[in-house]
Amino acid sequence: MNEFDYIIVGAGSAGCVLAARLSEDPAVSVALLEAGGSDNSLLIRMPTALSIPMNMPKYNWGFESEPEEGLDGRRLDCPRGKVIGGSSSINGMAFVRGHACDIDEWEESGAEGWNYANCLPYYKRMESWYHGPNRYRGGDGPVGVNAGNDMRLNPLYQAFIDAGQDAGYPFTADFNGYQQEGFGQKHMSICRGRRASASRSYLDPIKGRANLKIIPRVTVDQVIMDGQRAIGVRYRTAGRQLKIFTRGEVILSAGSIGSPSILQRSGIGPALILNNAGVPVRIDSPGVGANLQDHLEVYFQYECTQPVSLNRELSWWRKGLIGARWVATHEGLGATNHFESCGFIRTRAGLKSPNVQYHFLPGAMRYDGRAAFAGDGFQVHVGPNKPQSRGRIAIRSDNPFEAPSIRFNYLQHPQDRQDWRDCIRLTREILQQPSLAPFRGNEIQPGFDVESDEAIDRWVKANVESAYHPSCSVKMGSDDDPMAVLDGQCRVRGAEGLRVVDSSIFPTITNGNLNAPSMMVGERAADLIRGQSLLANDAPVWEPDDWETAQRTTSGHDRQGA
C-alpha cells in the first residue's frame, strides 16, 4: 500500500503521539516516516546512560550552529534525535511543562486557542504521574513520570532545595502543577526505572495495529505538491528515491530543524533563502525557519567537603556495578537522570512568572559524564529561559543530506545579556546559603572574581552551552502576522492538506525543557486533526503577590486561567 490517510514525517516527541492517536480509528491508515532506526538499546533505555546515545552519530543528527557573534564566534552543538522516538530517546528526560503564562503567551502572540486552560487537559492525558491523578496531573496516560529515587540516595538534593528557601524563594510541591516558581523535586520521564520516550510510551503498545505502518531509515526530500495541495512525500532510502501518497494530509513532525528544512526544500519559505538554494518558490512564506529560539546554560560548580557526591561513582568498576544492578532490577543510580532537585525563579521585579530554571546535580562533571576535577563536587545547571534574541534556519541546497545553516544569534538582545548578569549573581547568592554550608567548598566555576558586568559577560560568552532546546522556527500566529507560518489549527498558510506539529510551532519558548510541551502539542493537534471536541480545564495557578515590585516572594494567590 502506497497511499494513506495521513503521512507523518518524523517519529519524535510529537510524531509518535500523532501516530498513536490518529491510528486509534481503525478506518484510518497512517504512515510514520523516520530517518533513524530502532531505539531498542540498553544505552537508550537506561536513564543514567543519557550522555552516551546523544554522542553517537547513529542516534544524533549532529547539527551545529554557525559561528555565533554573541559567543565570540564559537559554534555550539545542536544535537537532534535520529532514531525512533526522536530527541525523546536521547534527551536528559527532564519533564517540565513550562509555566501557565508561557502557554498563555502563545495565544497572546496570535495562536488562537493555545492557552493554558486549553492545553492542561492534554498534559494530563499524556502522563501517568506516579503519585496518581489530581486536578493538574494525569494518572493513566502513556508517559510515566516520576522523581527518580525521590532524593533518597543523596543529601545534597535536599540541601539545594533548602538553600533556595534560605534565599527567600518559595518551596514548590509540584512545579508541573499549581505552582512552578520555587525550589523542589525534579520530575523525569522515567517509568519503572526505564526511559519513557515517546516511542516506548506511544508506539510500543500499538505497533501491531494493521492501519499503522512505521517506515524507518528514510530521509525525506520534500513534500509532493499538486498546485497548492500536499499529496505525498518524496524520500530516499538505501540509495533509492521513492514516493508515498496521501488522500488526506501530510503532517511534518521532524522537529525545529527538520520541519523548516523540509518546507524550504519543498519550495515553501523565504524567497531569498529558496533562491540562494536553487529551489523554485512555491509559497513565499518569510516565517519558515525564522523566530528560532533556544535555551543556554552554564554549570555552576563547587567542591564538596563531604564524601557524598557522584564523582565517587565514576570509576569503571563503580559504573559496572550500577549498570549490573540496573539490568537486574531497573533500580538504583542507573534508574535516574540524577537531576532530582530543581528551582524556578524570576530575575527581576515586573515578571509574573519565572524566567530561570535550575537543574541540580550532586556531582561536578561534564555533560559527557567525565569528571570536572579530582575530588567530590556538586553543580547546578542554570540559565535564563525566556530569551529575546531570535535566529533562523536556512537550507543551503535541495540536498536532504546537507545540513542547513543554523544561526541562533545568541545574546544579541541587550535584555538577554542583562538576564545572564542577574542569573550569575542570584545563583551565587543561593549557593552561598547556610543549608549548603556543611557541603560547600571552593567555587570551581565561574569563580568569585567573575562578579562585574564585564567579567560576567566575558565568562558567559566563553563558557555558555546550548541546553539543546531549539524551537519556534515554524510558528503559529494570527492571519495578519506575515511571519506566522501556521494558523491555530497547525495548517500551513497558502497550502492545503499540510500541517506542522512539533516544537517548531511554538510562538515563544517555554521556561523549561521542551519534551513535555512537544508531546502535549501532539496530543492537542491530534484532536484538532480528527475534528474532536477540544478539552479545557480552568484550574487556577499560583501568582506571586507582589510580582510588580519584588524579585522574589514566598507569598502568592490564585490566578484563574493564568
PDB file of N, CA, C and O in Angstrom, residues 54 60-65 75-81 87 90 256-257 292 294 393 406 408 410 466 468-471:
ATOM      1  N   MET A  54      23.416  10.387  23.007  1.00  0.00           N
ATOM      2  CA  MET A  54      23.475  11.743  22.455  1.00  0.00           C
ATOM      3  C   MET A  54      24.791  12.002  21.730  1.00  0.00           C
ATOM      4  O   MET A  54      24.859  12.854  20.842  1.00  0.00           O
ATOM      5  N   ASN A  60      22.090  10.541  16.494  1.00  0.00           N
ATOM      6  CA  ASN A  60      22.100  12.003  16.571  1.00  0.00           C
ATOM      7  C   ASN A  60      22.441  12.603  15.215  1.00  0.00           C
ATOM      8  O   ASN A  60      23.428  12.220  14.591  1.00  0.00           O
ATOM      9  N   TRP A  61      21.635  13.558  14.772  1.00  0.00           N
ATOM     10  CA  TRP A  61      21.898  14.232  13.510  1.00  0.00           C
ATOM     11  C   TRP A  61      23.224  14.991  13.559  1.00  0.00           C
ATOM     12  O   TRP A  61      23.838  15.231  12.519  1.00  0.00           O
ATOM     13  N   GLY A  62      23.635  15.442  14.728  1.00  0.00           N
ATOM     14  CA  GLY A  62      24.933  16.103  14.861  1.00  0.00           C
ATOM     15  C   GLY A  62      24.998  17.498  14.270  1.00  0.00           C
ATOM     16  O   GLY A  62      26.056  17.922  13.783  1.00  0.00           O
ATOM     17  N   PHE A  63      23.903  18.231  14.317  1.00  0.00           N
ATOM     18  CA  PHE A  63      23.921  19.600  13.806  1.00  0.00           C
ATOM     19  C   PHE A  63      24.802  20.490  14.687  1.00  0.00           C
ATOM     20  O   PHE A  63      25.044  20.189  15.861  1.00  0.00           O
ATOM     21  N   GLU A  64      25.256  21.606  14.121  1.00  0.00           N
ATOM     22  CA  GLU A  64      25.922  22.634  14.906  1.00  0.00           C
ATOM     23  C   GLU A  64      25.566  23.991  14.327  1.00  0.00           C
ATOM     24  O   GLU A  64      25.163  24.115  13.161  1.00  0.00           O
ATOM     25  N   SER A  65      25.704  25.010  15.158  1.00  0.00           N
ATOM     26  CA  SER A  65      25.350  26.356  14.735  1.00  0.00           C
ATOM     27  C   SER A  65      26.448  26.953  13.867  1.00  0.00           C
ATOM     28  O   SER A  65      27.583  26.464  13.832  1.00  0.00           O
ATOM     29  N   ARG A  75      31.027  27.965  17.661  1.00  0.00           N
ATOM     30  CA  ARG A  75      29.930  27.144  17.156  1.00  0.00           C
ATOM     31  C   ARG A  75      29.439  26.255  18.297  1.00  0.00           C
ATOM     32  O   ARG A  75      30.252  25.660  19.000  1.00  0.00           O
ATOM     33  N   LEU A  76      28.121  26.152  18.455  1.00  0.00           N
ATOM     34  CA  LEU A  76      27.578  25.286  19.503  1.00  0.00           C
ATOM     35  C   LEU A  76      26.924  24.059  18.896  1.00  0.00           C
ATOM     36  O   LEU A  76      26.312  24.130  17.823  1.00  0.00           O
ATOM     37  N   ASP A  77      27.061  22.937  19.599  1.00  0.00           N
ATOM     38  CA  ASP A  77      26.390  21.711  19.175  1.00  0.00           C
ATOM     39  C   ASP A  77      24.878  21.891  19.242  1.00  0.00           C
ATOM     40  O   ASP A  77      24.349  22.568  20.124  1.00  0.00           O
ATOM     41  N   CYS A  78      24.201  21.240  18.304  1.00  0.00           N
ATOM     42  CA  CYS A  78      22.731  21.241  18.286  1.00  0.00           C
ATOM     43  C   CYS A  78      22.267  19.811  18.007  1.00  0.00           C
ATOM     44  O   CYS A  78      21.799  19.495  16.915  1.00  0.00           O
ATOM     45  N   PRO A  79      22.411  18.914  18.979  1.00  0.00           N
ATOM     46  CA  PRO A  79      22.031  17.511  18.749  1.00  0.00           C
ATOM     47  C   PRO A  79      20.526  17.358  18.600  1.00  0.00           C
ATOM     48  O   PRO A  79      19.750  18.003  19.298  1.00  0.00           O
ATOM     49  N   ARG A  80      20.136  16.502  17.666  1.00  0.00           N
ATOM     50  CA  ARG A  80      18.723  16.156  17.450  1.00  0.00           C
ATOM     51  C   ARG A  80      18.633  14.650  17.227  1.00  0.00           C
ATOM     52  O   ARG A  80      19.484  14.058  16.549  1.00  0.00           O
ATOM     53  N   GLY A  81      17.587  14.048  17.773  1.00  0.00           N
ATOM     54  CA  GLY A  81      17.458  12.602  17.698  1.00  0.00           C
ATOM     55  C   GLY A  81      17.203  12.094  16.289  1.00  0.00           C
ATOM     56  O   GLY A  81      16.294  12.567  15.607  1.00  0.00           O
ATOM     57  N   SER A  87      14.255  13.025  19.600  1.00  0.00           N
ATOM     58  CA  SER A  87      15.074  13.545  20.694  1.00  0.00           C
ATOM     59  C   SER A  87      14.613  13.036  22.054  1.00  0.00           C
ATOM     60  O   SER A  87      15.379  13.076  23.023  1.00  0.00           O
ATOM     61  N   ILE A  90      17.069  10.476  23.240  1.00  0.00           N
ATOM     62  CA  ILE A  90      18.469  10.807  23.558  1.00  0.00           C
ATOM     63  C   ILE A  90      18.567  11.988  24.520  1.00  0.00           C
ATOM     64  O   ILE A  90      19.673  12.430  24.836  1.00  0.00           O
ATOM     65  N   SER A 256      12.329  21.145  15.130  1.00  0.00           N
ATOM     66  CA  SER A 256      12.550  22.556  14.845  1.00  0.00           C
ATOM     67  C   SER A 256      13.682  22.814  13.865  1.00  0.00           C
ATOM     68  O   SER A 256      13.825  23.927  13.367  1.00  0.00           O
ATOM     69  N   ILE A 257      14.484  21.807  13.577  1.00  0.00           N
ATOM     70  CA  ILE A 257      15.468  21.908  12.495  1.00  0.00           C
ATOM     71  C   ILE A 257      14.923  21.225  11.240  1.00  0.00           C
ATOM     72  O   ILE A 257      14.971  21.775  10.141  1.00  0.00           O
ATOM     73  N   LEU A 292      13.715  31.465  15.399  1.00  0.00           N
ATOM     74  CA  LEU A 292      14.381  30.353  16.083  1.00  0.00           C
ATOM     75  C   LEU A 292      14.821  30.778  17.485  1.00  0.00           C
ATOM     76  O   LEU A 292      15.445  31.821  17.666  1.00  0.00           O
ATOM     77  N   ASP A 294      16.238  29.218  21.571  1.00  0.00           N
ATOM     78  CA  ASP A 294      16.906  28.124  22.267  1.00  0.00           C
ATOM     79  C   ASP A 294      17.211  28.570  23.695  1.00  0.00           C
ATOM     80  O   ASP A 294      17.132  29.769  24.008  1.00  0.00           O
ATOM     81  N   ILE A 393      16.906  29.408  10.426  1.00  0.00           N
ATOM     82  CA  ILE A 393      17.380  28.189   9.768  1.00  0.00           C
ATOM     83  C   ILE A 393      17.230  28.377   8.270  1.00  0.00           C
ATOM     84  O   ILE A 393      16.172  28.820   7.800  1.00  0.00           O
ATOM     85  N   ILE A 406      22.367  27.002  10.519  1.00  0.00           N
ATOM     86  CA  ILE A 406      21.637  27.268  11.762  1.00  0.00           C
ATOM     87  C   ILE A 406      22.327  28.416  12.490  1.00  0.00           C
ATOM     88  O   ILE A 406      23.492  28.296  12.879  1.00  0.00           O
ATOM     89  N   PHE A 408      21.575  30.966  15.706  1.00  0.00           N
ATOM     90  CA  PHE A 408      20.673  31.311  16.806  1.00  0.00           C
ATOM     91  C   PHE A 408      20.734  32.785  17.188  1.00  0.00           C
ATOM     92  O   PHE A 408      19.823  33.305  17.812  1.00  0.00           O
ATOM     93  N   TYR A 410      22.605  34.047  19.461  1.00  0.00           N
ATOM     94  CA  TYR A 410      22.625  34.051  20.914  1.00  0.00           C
ATOM     95  C   TYR A 410      23.131  35.381  21.469  1.00  0.00           C
ATOM     96  O   TYR A 410      24.105  35.966  20.967  1.00  0.00           O
ATOM     97  N   SER A 466      24.573  25.303  24.757  1.00  0.00           N
ATOM     98  CA  SER A 466      23.159  25.117  24.469  1.00  0.00           C
ATOM     99  C   SER A 466      22.574  24.074  25.405  1.00  0.00           C
ATOM    100  O   SER A 466      23.231  23.082  25.749  1.00  0.00           O
ATOM    101  N   TYR A 468      20.067  22.515  24.342  1.00  0.00           N
ATOM    102  CA  TYR A 468      19.521  21.613  23.319  1.00  0.00           C
ATOM    103  C   TYR A 468      18.005  21.722  23.214  1.00  0.00           C
ATOM    104  O   TYR A 468      17.305  20.716  23.151  1.00  0.00           O
ATOM    105  N   HIS A 469      17.510  22.965  23.173  1.00  0.00           N
ATOM    106  CA  HIS A 469      16.070  23.198  23.072  1.00  0.00           C
ATOM    107  C   HIS A 469      15.716  24.098  21.888  1.00  0.00           C
ATOM    108  O   HIS A 469      14.992  25.086  22.057  1.00  0.00           O
ATOM    109  N   PRO A 470      16.177  23.802  20.677  1.00  0.00           N
ATOM    110  CA  PRO A 470      15.776  24.628  19.526  1.00  0.00           C
ATOM    111  C   PRO A 470      14.273  24.530  19.313  1.00  0.00           C
ATOM    112  O   PRO A 470      13.684  23.456  19.456  1.00  0.00           O
ATOM    113  N   SER A 471      13.651  25.647  18.967  1.00  0.00           N
ATOM    114  CA  SER A 471      12.190  25.666  18.869  1.00  0.00           C
ATOM    115  C   SER A 471      11.740  26.916  18.133  1.00  0.00           C
ATOM    116  O   SER A 471      12.535  27.798  17.824  1.00  0.00           O
TER     117      SER A 471
END
